[in-house]
mmCIF file of C-alpha atoms in Angstrom:
data_model
loop_
_atom_site.group_PDB
_atom_site.id
_atom_site.type_symbol
_atom_site.label_atom_id
_atom_site.label_comp_id
_atom_site.label_asym_id
_atom_site.label_seq_id
_atom_site.Cartn_x
_atom_site.Cartn_y
_atom_site.Cartn_z
ATOM 1 C CA THR A 44 256.381 212.806 93.851
ATOM 2 C CA HIS A 45 258.432 215.151 91.771
ATOM 3 C CA GLN A 46 261.581 213.720 90.223
ATOM 4 C CA PRO A 47 263.524 215.345 87.382
ATOM 5 C CA GLY A 48 262.370 212.532 85.067
ATOM 6 C CA ASN A 49 258.673 213.138 85.775
ATOM 7 C CA SER A 50 257.805 215.279 82.817
ATOM 8 C CA VAL A 51 255.627 215.123 79.745
ATOM 9 C CA SER A 52 257.072 216.341 76.434
ATOM 10 C CA LEU A 53 254.957 217.765 73.636
ATOM 11 C CA GLU A 54 256.588 216.920 70.310
ATOM 12 C CA PHE A 55 255.837 217.029 66.589
ATOM 13 C CA SER A 56 256.868 215.081 63.522
ATOM 14 C CA THR A 57 256.596 216.076 59.873
ATOM 15 C CA ASN A 58 257.807 212.770 58.398
ATOM 16 C CA HIS A 59 255.102 210.333 59.561
ATOM 17 C CA GLY A 60 256.716 209.741 62.941
ATOM 18 C CA ARG A 61 260.223 208.724 61.857
ATOM 19 C CA SER A 62 261.773 211.605 63.840
ATOM 20 C CA TRP A 63 260.324 213.836 66.553
ATOM 21 C CA SER A 64 261.334 217.162 68.058
ATOM 22 C CA LEU A 65 259.934 219.475 70.753
ATOM 23 C CA LEU A 66 257.335 221.980 69.549
ATOM 24 C CA HIS A 67 259.276 224.775 71.302
ATOM 25 C CA THR A 68 262.779 224.821 72.779
ATOM 26 C CA GLU A 69 263.925 227.602 75.114
ATOM 27 C CA CYS A 70 266.231 230.309 73.807
ATOM 28 C CA LEU A 71 267.410 232.627 76.594
ATOM 29 C CA PRO A 72 269.958 235.488 76.842
ATOM 30 C CA GLU A 73 273.618 234.506 77.504
ATOM 31 C CA ILE A 74 273.052 230.886 76.452
ATOM 32 C CA CYS A 75 271.371 231.067 73.045
ATOM 33 C CA ALA A 76 271.882 233.500 70.191
ATOM 34 C CA GLY A 77 268.562 233.021 68.357
ATOM 35 C CA PRO A 78 265.281 234.924 68.834
ATOM 36 C CA HIS A 79 264.196 235.090 72.490
ATOM 37 C CA LEU A 80 261.870 232.245 73.469
ATOM 38 C CA PRO A 81 261.229 231.739 77.194
ATOM 39 C CA HIS A 82 259.188 228.561 76.861
ATOM 40 C CA SER A 83 259.947 224.939 76.121
ATOM 41 C CA THR A 84 257.220 222.318 75.650
ATOM 42 C CA VAL A 85 258.394 220.060 78.477
ATOM 43 C CA TYR A 86 255.936 219.980 81.371
ATOM 44 C CA SER A 87 257.421 218.826 84.646
ATOM 45 C CA SER A 88 255.439 217.668 87.662
ATOM 46 C CA GLU A 89 256.902 220.370 89.901
ATOM 47 C CA ASN A 90 255.330 223.140 87.798
ATOM 48 C CA TYR A 91 251.919 221.623 87.127
ATOM 49 C CA SER A 92 249.627 220.410 89.899
ATOM 50 C CA GLY A 93 245.894 220.376 89.352
ATOM 51 C CA TRP A 94 244.438 221.059 85.904
ATOM 52 C CA ASN A 95 246.196 223.735 83.837
ATOM 53 C CA ARG A 96 245.118 225.040 80.466
ATOM 54 C CA ILE A 97 248.156 225.313 78.177
ATOM 55 C CA THR A 98 247.988 227.304 74.926
ATOM 56 C CA ILE A 99 250.797 227.121 72.392
ATOM 57 C CA PRO A 100 251.162 229.001 69.092
ATOM 58 C CA LEU A 101 252.470 226.439 66.586
ATOM 59 C CA PRO A 102 255.960 227.147 65.193
ATOM 60 C CA ASN A 103 256.529 227.568 61.455
ATOM 61 C CA ALA A 104 258.381 224.270 61.273
ATOM 62 C CA ALA A 105 255.204 222.429 62.286
ATOM 63 C CA LEU A 106 253.014 224.014 59.608
ATOM 64 C CA THR A 107 253.033 221.193 57.043
ATOM 65 C CA ARG A 108 250.496 218.927 55.309
ATOM 66 C CA ASN A 109 251.377 215.895 57.396
ATOM 67 C CA THR A 110 252.189 217.071 60.920
ATOM 68 C CA ARG A 111 251.719 214.692 63.830
ATOM 69 C CA ILE A 112 251.718 215.797 67.448
ATOM 70 C CA ARG A 113 252.362 213.589 70.480
ATOM 71 C CA TRP A 114 252.552 213.861 74.267
ATOM 72 C CA ARG A 115 255.149 211.543 75.776
ATOM 73 C CA GLN A 116 256.330 210.722 79.267
ATOM 74 C CA THR A 117 259.918 209.482 79.385
ATOM 75 C CA GLY A 118 260.499 209.072 83.131
ATOM 76 C CA PRO A 119 259.717 206.035 85.326
ATOM 77 C CA ILE A 120 256.122 205.015 84.649
ATOM 78 C CA LEU A 121 255.373 203.319 87.995
ATOM 79 C CA GLY A 122 252.412 204.973 89.703
ATOM 80 C CA ASN A 123 252.858 208.335 87.985
ATOM 81 C CA MET A 124 249.611 209.265 86.304
ATOM 82 C CA TRP A 125 248.824 212.209 84.093
ATOM 83 C CA ALA A 126 245.893 213.100 81.878
ATOM 84 C CA ILE A 127 244.973 215.475 79.083
ATOM 85 C CA ASP A 128 241.560 216.920 78.212
ATOM 86 C CA ASN A 129 239.911 219.548 75.971
ATOM 87 C CA VAL A 130 242.422 219.346 73.114
ATOM 88 C CA TYR A 131 242.003 221.874 70.301
ATOM 89 C CA ILE A 132 244.317 222.019 67.281
ATOM 90 C CA GLY A 133 243.141 224.424 64.615
ATOM 91 C CA PRO A 134 242.999 228.039 63.431
ATOM 92 C CA SER A 135 244.020 230.395 66.200
ATOM 93 C CA CYS A 136 241.301 232.202 68.122
ATOM 94 C CA LEU A 137 241.518 236.001 68.404
ATOM 95 C CA LYS A 138 244.504 236.912 70.646
ATOM 96 C CA PHE A 139 244.504 233.286 71.901
ATOM 97 C CA CYS A 140 241.370 234.264 73.896
ATOM 98 C CA SER A 141 243.736 236.509 75.956
ATOM 99 C CA GLY A 142 244.620 233.359 77.882
ATOM 100 C CA ARG A 143 241.257 233.573 79.659
ATOM 101 C CA GLY A 144 239.136 231.225 77.613
ATOM 102 C CA GLN A 145 238.933 227.924 75.740
ATOM 103 C CA CYS A 146 239.370 228.090 71.965
ATOM 104 C CA THR A 147 236.657 226.254 69.979
ATOM 105 C CA ARG A 148 235.699 226.010 66.312
ATOM 106 C CA HIS A 149 233.211 228.825 66.903
ATOM 107 C CA GLY A 150 235.592 231.208 68.699
ATOM 108 C CA CYS A 151 236.382 231.801 72.358
ATOM 109 C CA LYS A 152 234.469 230.234 75.226
ATOM 110 C CA CYS A 153 235.458 232.645 78.018
ATOM 111 C CA ASP A 154 236.267 231.753 81.633
ATOM 112 C CA PRO A 155 233.817 232.997 84.287
ATOM 113 C CA GLY A 156 234.231 236.743 84.834
ATOM 114 C CA PHE A 157 235.520 237.446 81.302
ATOM 115 C CA SER A 158 233.706 238.303 78.073
ATOM 116 C CA GLY A 159 234.183 239.767 74.599
ATOM 117 C CA PRO A 160 235.378 238.183 71.328
ATOM 118 C CA ALA A 161 238.904 237.685 72.776
ATOM 119 C CA CYS A 162 237.792 237.431 76.452
ATOM 120 C CA GLU A 163 239.489 240.823 76.868
ATOM 121 C CA MET A 164 236.713 242.349 79.025
ATOM 122 C CA ALA A 165 236.596 241.576 82.742
ATOM 123 C CA SER A 166 233.708 241.987 85.144
ATOM 124 C CA GLN A 167 236.137 243.016 87.903
ATOM 125 C CA THR A 168 238.764 245.764 87.987
ATOM 126 C CA PHE A 169 242.499 245.131 88.375
ATOM 127 C CA PRO A 170 244.878 247.228 90.549
ATOM 128 C CA MET A 171 246.281 250.291 88.750
ATOM 129 C CA PHE A 172 249.059 250.854 91.278
ATOM 130 C CA ILE A 173 251.154 248.491 93.390
ATOM 131 C CA SER A 174 253.703 249.183 96.083
ATOM 132 C CA GLU A 175 255.113 246.161 97.880
ATOM 133 C CA SER A 176 257.951 246.168 100.390
ATOM 134 C CA PHE A 177 257.694 242.585 101.788
ATOM 135 C CA GLY A 178 257.111 243.214 105.486
ATOM 136 C CA SER A 179 255.341 239.945 106.284
ATOM 137 C CA SER A 180 256.931 236.485 106.341
ATOM 138 C CA ARG A 181 253.682 234.831 105.213
ATOM 139 C CA LEU A 182 253.956 234.501 101.425
ATOM 140 C CA SER A 183 250.218 233.839 101.149
ATOM 141 C CA SER A 184 249.500 237.375 102.388
ATOM 142 C CA TYR A 185 250.759 239.034 99.180
ATOM 143 C CA HIS A 186 247.635 239.501 97.051
ATOM 144 C CA ASN A 187 249.471 241.509 94.373
ATOM 145 C CA PHE A 188 251.293 238.348 93.331
ATOM 146 C CA TYR A 189 249.873 235.332 91.533
ATOM 147 C CA SER A 190 252.936 233.146 92.148
ATOM 148 C CA ILE A 191 255.953 233.322 94.478
ATOM 149 C CA ARG A 192 258.202 230.270 94.024
ATOM 150 C CA GLY A 193 261.543 229.372 95.574
ATOM 151 C CA ALA A 194 261.720 232.392 97.902
ATOM 152 C CA GLU A 195 261.449 233.504 101.517
ATOM 153 C CA VAL A 196 261.169 236.898 103.195
ATOM 154 C CA SER A 197 264.437 237.407 105.094
ATOM 155 C CA PHE A 198 267.645 239.384 105.600
ATOM 156 C CA GLY A 199 269.537 236.697 103.612
ATOM 157 C CA CYS A 200 270.923 239.296 101.180
ATOM 158 C CA GLY A 201 271.108 242.169 103.681
ATOM 159 C CA VAL A 202 268.881 245.232 103.472
ATOM 160 C CA LEU A 203 267.929 246.157 99.898
ATOM 161 C CA ALA A 204 265.468 249.043 100.254
ATOM 162 C CA SER A 205 264.283 248.775 103.856
ATOM 163 C CA GLY A 206 263.778 245.908 106.293
ATOM 164 C CA LYS A 207 263.560 242.382 104.913
ATOM 165 C CA ALA A 208 263.479 241.521 101.220
ATOM 166 C CA LEU A 209 262.147 238.651 99.118
ATOM 167 C CA VAL A 210 265.164 236.312 98.817
ATOM 168 C CA PHE A 211 265.242 233.556 96.167
ATOM 169 C CA ASN A 212 267.443 230.789 97.605
ATOM 170 C CA LYS A 213 265.396 227.580 97.501
ATOM 171 C CA ASP A 214 265.404 224.475 95.314
ATOM 172 C CA GLY A 215 263.226 224.180 92.224
ATOM 173 C CA ARG A 216 261.716 226.975 90.171
ATOM 174 C CA ARG A 217 262.471 230.558 91.253
ATOM 175 C CA GLN A 218 260.003 233.125 90.014
ATOM 176 C CA LEU A 219 257.743 235.989 91.049
ATOM 177 C CA ILE A 220 254.623 236.691 88.952
ATOM 178 C CA THR A 221 252.254 239.566 89.656
ATOM 179 C CA SER A 222 248.488 239.192 89.641
ATOM 180 C CA PHE A 223 246.596 240.790 86.756
ATOM 181 C CA LEU A 224 247.200 244.554 86.800
ATOM 182 C CA ASP A 225 245.838 247.511 84.883
ATOM 183 C CA SER A 226 248.950 249.357 83.723
ATOM 184 C CA SER A 227 247.170 251.579 81.183
ATOM 185 C CA GLN A 228 247.855 254.685 83.304
ATOM 186 C CA SER A 229 251.316 253.608 84.477
ATOM 187 C CA ARG A 230 254.679 254.524 83.015
ATOM 188 C CA PHE A 231 257.233 252.825 85.231
ATOM 189 C CA LEU A 232 257.982 249.612 87.026
ATOM 190 C CA GLN A 233 260.476 250.321 89.795
ATOM 191 C CA PHE A 234 262.158 247.855 92.168
ATOM 192 C CA THR A 235 265.389 247.175 94.045
ATOM 193 C CA LEU A 236 267.353 244.134 92.860
ATOM 194 C CA ARG A 237 270.436 242.315 94.071
ATOM 195 C CA LEU A 238 272.124 239.271 92.493
ATOM 196 C CA GLY A 239 274.349 237.716 95.129
ATOM 197 C CA SER A 240 277.132 239.620 96.859
ATOM 198 C CA LYS A 241 280.866 240.023 96.352
ATOM 199 C CA SER A 242 281.642 238.414 99.704
ATOM 200 C CA VAL A 243 282.557 234.719 99.654
ATOM 201 C CA LEU A 244 281.255 234.222 103.217
ATOM 202 C CA SER A 245 277.829 235.773 102.624
ATOM 203 C CA THR A 246 274.602 233.727 102.666
ATOM 204 C CA CYS A 247 273.815 235.635 99.468
ATOM 205 C CA ARG A 248 276.005 233.570 97.094
ATOM 206 C CA ALA A 249 276.369 235.146 93.686
ATOM 207 C CA PRO A 250 275.383 233.433 90.407
ATOM 208 C CA ASP A 251 278.475 232.300 88.487
ATOM 209 C CA GLN A 252 277.207 230.760 85.217
ATOM 210 C CA PRO A 253 275.492 232.153 82.102
ATOM 211 C CA GLY A 254 271.723 231.683 82.385
ATOM 212 C CA GLU A 255 271.701 232.283 86.148
ATOM 213 C CA GLY A 256 270.777 235.942 85.783
ATOM 214 C CA VAL A 257 267.224 237.246 86.203
ATOM 215 C CA LEU A 258 264.780 237.923 83.354
ATOM 216 C CA LEU A 259 261.968 240.469 83.620
ATOM 217 C CA HIS A 260 259.037 239.582 81.336
ATOM 218 C CA TYR A 261 255.541 240.884 80.778
ATOM 219 C CA SER A 262 252.483 239.092 79.424
ATOM 220 C CA TYR A 263 249.088 240.423 78.331
ATOM 221 C CA ASP A 264 247.570 236.980 77.595
ATOM 222 C CA ASN A 265 247.842 235.215 80.961
ATOM 223 C CA GLY A 266 251.297 233.787 80.332
ATOM 224 C CA ILE A 267 250.856 232.290 76.839
ATOM 225 C CA THR A 268 253.516 234.657 75.523
ATOM 226 C CA TRP A 269 256.115 236.307 77.763
ATOM 227 C CA LYS A 270 257.911 239.286 76.221
ATOM 228 C CA LEU A 271 261.334 240.280 77.517
ATOM 229 C CA LEU A 272 261.544 243.702 79.182
ATOM 230 C CA GLU A 273 265.073 243.463 80.598
ATOM 231 C CA HIS A 274 267.757 240.892 81.362
ATOM 232 C CA TYR A 275 269.887 241.315 84.501
ATOM 233 C CA SER A 276 273.174 239.524 83.893
ATOM 234 C CA TYR A 277 274.660 237.147 86.467
ATOM 235 C CA LEU A 278 277.893 239.196 86.353
ATOM 236 C CA SER A 279 276.491 242.427 87.806
ATOM 237 C CA TYR A 280 274.056 243.748 90.454
ATOM 238 C CA HIS A 281 276.188 242.387 93.330
ATOM 239 C CA GLU A 282 275.162 245.531 95.257
ATOM 240 C CA PRO A 283 271.486 246.507 95.665
ATOM 241 C CA ARG A 284 270.391 248.663 92.712
ATOM 242 C CA ILE A 285 267.195 250.647 92.245
ATOM 243 C CA ILE A 286 265.941 249.805 88.756
ATOM 244 C CA SER A 287 263.323 251.857 86.925
ATOM 245 C CA VAL A 288 261.932 250.363 83.742
ATOM 246 C CA GLU A 289 259.925 252.531 81.379
ATOM 247 C CA LEU A 290 257.052 250.398 80.115
ATOM 248 C CA PRO A 291 256.710 249.981 76.332
ATOM 249 C CA ASP A 292 253.292 250.714 74.809
ATOM 250 C CA ASP A 293 252.074 247.127 74.684
ATOM 251 C CA ALA A 294 252.995 246.658 78.365
ATOM 252 C CA ARG A 295 250.593 249.477 79.282
ATOM 253 C CA GLN A 296 247.201 247.815 79.148
ATOM 254 C CA PHE A 297 244.438 246.126 81.118
ATOM 255 C CA GLY A 298 245.232 242.620 82.386
ATOM 256 C CA ILE A 299 249.031 242.784 82.250
ATOM 257 C CA GLN A 300 251.322 240.567 84.356
ATOM 258 C CA PHE A 301 255.020 240.967 85.127
ATOM 259 C CA ARG A 302 257.402 238.122 85.920
ATOM 260 C CA TRP A 303 260.889 238.021 87.463
ATOM 261 C CA TRP A 304 262.399 234.626 86.689
ATOM 262 C CA GLN A 305 265.758 232.931 87.133
ATOM 263 C CA PRO A 306 265.874 230.175 84.488
ATOM 264 C CA TYR A 307 268.791 228.200 85.980
ATOM 265 C CA HIS A 308 270.493 227.830 89.352
ATOM 266 C CA SER A 309 272.774 225.205 90.881
ATOM 267 C CA SER A 310 270.736 224.268 93.984
ATOM 268 C CA GLN A 311 269.395 225.496 97.304
ATOM 269 C CA GLY A 312 271.508 228.299 98.789
ATOM 270 C CA GLU A 313 273.406 228.837 95.508
ATOM 271 C CA ASP A 314 273.040 231.635 92.927
ATOM 272 C CA VAL A 315 270.897 233.646 95.324
ATOM 273 C CA TRP A 316 269.076 236.845 94.332
ATOM 274 C CA ALA A 317 266.686 239.190 96.109
ATOM 275 C CA ILE A 318 264.094 241.829 95.264
ATOM 276 C CA ASP A 319 262.395 244.552 97.324
ATOM 277 C CA GLU A 320 260.193 247.651 97.069
ATOM 278 C CA ILE A 321 258.284 246.811 93.862
ATOM 279 C CA ILE A 322 256.272 249.771 92.594
ATOM 280 C CA MET A 323 254.164 250.207 89.465
ATOM 281 C CA THR A 324 253.431 253.874 89.072
ATOM 282 C CA SER A 325 252.881 256.787 86.714
ATOM 283 C CA VAL A 326 255.569 258.964 88.348
ATOM 284 C CA LEU A 327 258.951 258.046 89.770
ATOM 285 C CA PHE A 328 259.471 258.614 93.479
ATOM 286 C CA ASN A 329 262.589 260.606 92.946
ATOM 287 C CA SER A 330 262.228 264.174 94.066
ATOM 288 C CA ILE A 331 262.378 265.706 97.528
ATOM 289 C CA SER A 332 260.778 269.017 98.430
ATOM 290 C CA LEU A 333 260.714 269.929 102.127
ATOM 291 C CA ASP A 334 260.080 273.049 104.171
ATOM 292 C CA PHE A 335 260.147 271.003 107.426
ATOM 293 C CA THR A 336 256.525 271.758 108.367
ATOM 294 C CA ASN A 337 255.391 268.149 107.805
ATOM 295 C CA LEU A 338 257.297 265.737 110.049
ATOM 296 C CA VAL A 339 256.001 262.618 108.259
ATOM 297 C CA GLU A 340 257.453 263.838 104.942
ATOM 298 C CA VAL A 341 260.738 264.678 106.662
ATOM 299 C CA THR A 342 261.182 261.202 108.131
ATOM 300 C CA GLN A 343 260.234 259.540 104.823
ATOM 301 C CA SER A 344 262.807 261.563 102.863
ATOM 302 C CA LEU A 345 265.715 262.175 105.258
ATOM 303 C CA GLY A 346 267.726 260.501 107.964
ATOM 304 C CA PHE A 347 269.712 262.744 110.333
ATOM 305 C CA TYR A 348 271.867 262.557 113.447
ATOM 306 C CA LEU A 349 272.118 265.139 116.263
ATOM 307 C CA GLY A 350 269.750 267.541 114.480
ATOM 308 C CA ASN A 351 266.223 268.673 115.414
ATOM 309 C CA VAL A 352 263.294 270.068 113.461
ATOM 310 C CA GLN A 353 262.715 273.457 115.144
ATOM 311 C CA PRO A 354 262.624 277.224 114.475
ATOM 312 C CA CYS A 355 266.092 278.683 113.895
ATOM 313 C CA CYS A 356 267.587 282.069 112.963
ATOM 314 C CA GLY A 357 264.391 283.766 111.862
ATOM 315 C CA HIS A 358 262.920 280.804 109.942
ATOM 316 C CA ASP A 359 259.857 279.040 111.364
ATOM 317 C CA TRP A 360 260.749 275.409 110.747
ATOM 318 C CA THR A 361 264.221 274.177 109.843
ATOM 319 C CA LEU A 362 266.454 271.205 110.403
ATOM 320 C CA CYS A 363 268.760 272.679 113.011
ATOM 321 C CA PHE A 364 272.044 271.341 114.389
ATOM 322 C CA THR A 365 272.372 273.399 117.593
ATOM 323 C CA GLY A 366 275.827 272.338 118.730
ATOM 324 C CA ASP A 367 274.930 272.030 122.422
ATOM 325 C CA SER A 368 275.458 268.298 122.340
ATOM 326 C CA LYS A 369 277.424 266.105 124.710
ATOM 327 C CA LEU A 370 278.584 264.248 121.593
ATOM 328 C CA ALA A 371 280.562 267.251 120.397
ATOM 329 C CA SER A 372 283.266 265.189 118.725
ATOM 330 C CA SER A 373 280.945 263.035 116.581
ATOM 331 C CA MET A 374 279.875 263.767 113.041
ATOM 332 C CA ARG A 375 276.555 265.523 112.544
ATOM 333 C CA TYR A 376 274.798 264.811 109.289
ATOM 334 C CA VAL A 377 271.583 264.694 107.316
ATOM 335 C CA GLU A 378 271.229 262.330 104.361
ATOM 336 C CA THR A 379 268.492 261.578 101.859
ATOM 337 C CA GLN A 380 266.995 258.194 101.105
ATOM 338 C CA SER A 381 268.315 256.502 97.949
ATOM 339 C CA MET A 382 266.713 258.194 94.977
ATOM 340 C CA GLN A 383 267.016 257.997 91.242
ATOM 341 C CA ILE A 384 268.764 261.088 89.862
ATOM 342 C CA GLY A 385 268.231 261.873 86.198
ATOM 343 C CA ALA A 386 269.718 264.290 83.682
ATOM 344 C CA CYS A 387 268.950 267.990 84.307
ATOM 345 C CA TYR A 388 268.500 267.499 88.053
ATOM 346 C CA MET A 389 269.472 270.193 90.556
ATOM 347 C CA ILE A 390 269.642 270.577 94.315
ATOM 348 C CA GLN A 391 268.721 273.762 96.148
ATOM 349 C CA PHE A 392 268.653 274.533 99.860
ATOM 350 C CA SER A 393 268.902 277.408 102.342
ATOM 351 C CA LEU A 394 271.872 277.287 104.713
ATOM 352 C CA VAL A 395 272.889 279.338 107.731
ATOM 353 C CA MET A 396 275.985 278.734 109.861
ATOM 354 C CA GLY A 397 276.190 280.361 113.264
ATOM 355 C CA CYS A 398 273.476 282.973 112.737
ATOM 356 C CA GLY A 399 275.629 285.747 114.208
ATOM 357 C CA GLN A 400 277.350 283.485 116.733
ATOM 358 C CA LYS A 401 281.080 282.873 116.208
ATOM 359 C CA TYR A 402 282.207 279.437 115.066
ATOM 360 C CA THR A 403 285.012 277.773 117.042
ATOM 361 C CA PRO A 404 288.276 278.760 115.310
ATOM 362 C CA HIS A 405 291.141 276.400 114.245
ATOM 363 C CA MET A 406 288.821 273.450 113.766
ATOM 364 C CA ASP A 407 287.412 271.660 110.710
ATOM 365 C CA ASN A 408 283.787 272.550 111.265
ATOM 366 C CA GLN A 409 282.826 273.174 107.645
ATOM 367 C CA VAL A 410 279.716 271.581 106.151
ATOM 368 C CA LYS A 411 280.314 269.303 103.167
ATOM 369 C CA LEU A 412 277.733 268.373 100.547
ATOM 370 C CA GLU A 413 278.448 264.861 99.281
ATOM 371 C CA TYR A 414 276.814 262.075 97.276
ATOM 372 C CA SER A 415 276.981 258.279 97.298
ATOM 373 C CA THR A 416 275.929 255.831 94.593
ATOM 374 C CA ASN A 417 276.415 252.649 96.623
ATOM 375 C CA HIS A 418 273.969 253.118 99.498
ATOM 376 C CA GLY A 419 276.364 255.158 101.627
ATOM 377 C CA LEU A 420 279.466 252.954 101.556
ATOM 378 C CA THR A 421 281.602 255.666 99.963
ATOM 379 C CA TRP A 422 280.964 259.396 99.614
ATOM 380 C CA HIS A 423 282.294 262.036 97.175
ATOM 381 C CA LEU A 424 281.906 265.813 97.034
ATOM 382 C CA VAL A 425 279.003 266.869 94.808
ATOM 383 C CA GLN A 426 281.313 269.479 93.299
ATOM 384 C CA GLU A 427 285.075 269.177 93.263
ATOM 385 C CA GLU A 428 287.208 272.316 93.352
ATOM 386 C CA CYS A 429 288.256 273.474 89.888
ATOM 387 C CA LEU A 430 290.246 276.744 89.701
ATOM 388 C CA PRO A 431 291.981 278.599 86.830
ATOM 389 C CA SER A 432 295.443 277.179 87.588
ATOM 390 C CA MET A 433 294.191 273.586 87.454
ATOM 391 C CA PRO A 434 294.287 271.604 84.186
ATOM 392 C CA SER A 435 291.230 270.032 82.521
ATOM 393 C CA CYS A 436 288.531 272.244 84.036
ATOM 394 C CA GLN A 437 285.210 272.220 82.209
ATOM 395 C CA GLU A 438 284.203 275.287 84.219
ATOM 396 C CA PHE A 439 285.579 277.014 87.318
ATOM 397 C CA THR A 440 283.832 275.922 90.516
ATOM 398 C CA SER A 441 284.589 275.957 94.184
ATOM 399 C CA ALA A 442 284.167 272.701 96.099
ATOM 400 C CA SER A 443 280.802 271.939 97.741
ATOM 401 C CA ILE A 444 282.291 272.703 101.175
ATOM 402 C CA TYR A 445 280.654 275.538 103.107
ATOM 403 C CA HIS A 446 282.570 277.723 105.586
ATOM 404 C CA ALA A 447 280.989 279.629 108.473
ATOM 405 C CA SER A 448 282.398 282.976 107.305
ATOM 406 C CA GLU A 449 280.343 282.798 104.075
ATOM 407 C CA PHE A 450 276.972 281.837 105.549
ATOM 408 C CA THR A 451 276.434 284.045 108.579
#
């Protein structure tokens, strides 16, 4: 059974065994100021079941003429067995055999399906594109992921991108590791992330201590070394945020893995976080171009109320709000999905109001163009009015409010 004490430590001594220290000790953002090291040489029973091959680059401190290395179990001994096999201590094999082979005195002995001097060639191909939105509750059905720990598919943190999300709220280790991917043609990793919520009553309880944020790592040697891509602090991301990460050069190669990992949390139901809509791609999904001929594209890009796709005012296909509705007093709108807007973006559209018919007078029936950066909770005009008599104008603009008299 797993108890906190059930772990094996890998230690070294350089003074003939008088004092011992761990080969590697973790050093993580927010809790340690040294160089980033996401690995400590303590192996606990909850993380290792069945045989695992563990490969560790030796630290500089251990490179002496009289280094000793020991494996030690400190917890209760009764009935808890463990074993080690195939030990190699010696000059490092090329690229640590890419984590897919056993290092020997004569070089790499590759696992089945891999070959080459560093076991870098595979007989199978790896996915070059992933898009995962967590529709199914069965965690075993997600073949794009090598490991999903401490999570469930639920509405526990509300809707992040669409439908349910992958919510990390359980005891023990919380991590998500992709299967091997081929990212050589990709440029971006995009996903929606949320770390708790501002509400005290929510089931999505926010992290409140340093070290309870989420780390995004990548590895090109099957998890021997994890390099830090980004760190999402426990203090922010209390609302769902779409995050796009541009991949550095050494994260764009064959056999890459990505890992989202929360190093520390208080217990089940505490310090909850959630992720949804994970995409690895060469282009960002962040432009909309519609002429309303393709209904599938329209429904993927826009949501609208009291409007219909139909011919209107001399144009074949438009999104038309006809006005002959029984719900005359309610707001009519069209809004885009959440999208990432970058520098030098623009918006362009054709608009007609009335098409020769008179608009009802003495009534606020203008059309406003607005934007929201918090998933529609609050809205602001895309362009505020700025006229010559007003102070602090960068340039003179009218507000993005459209009146029927201008767009007949």
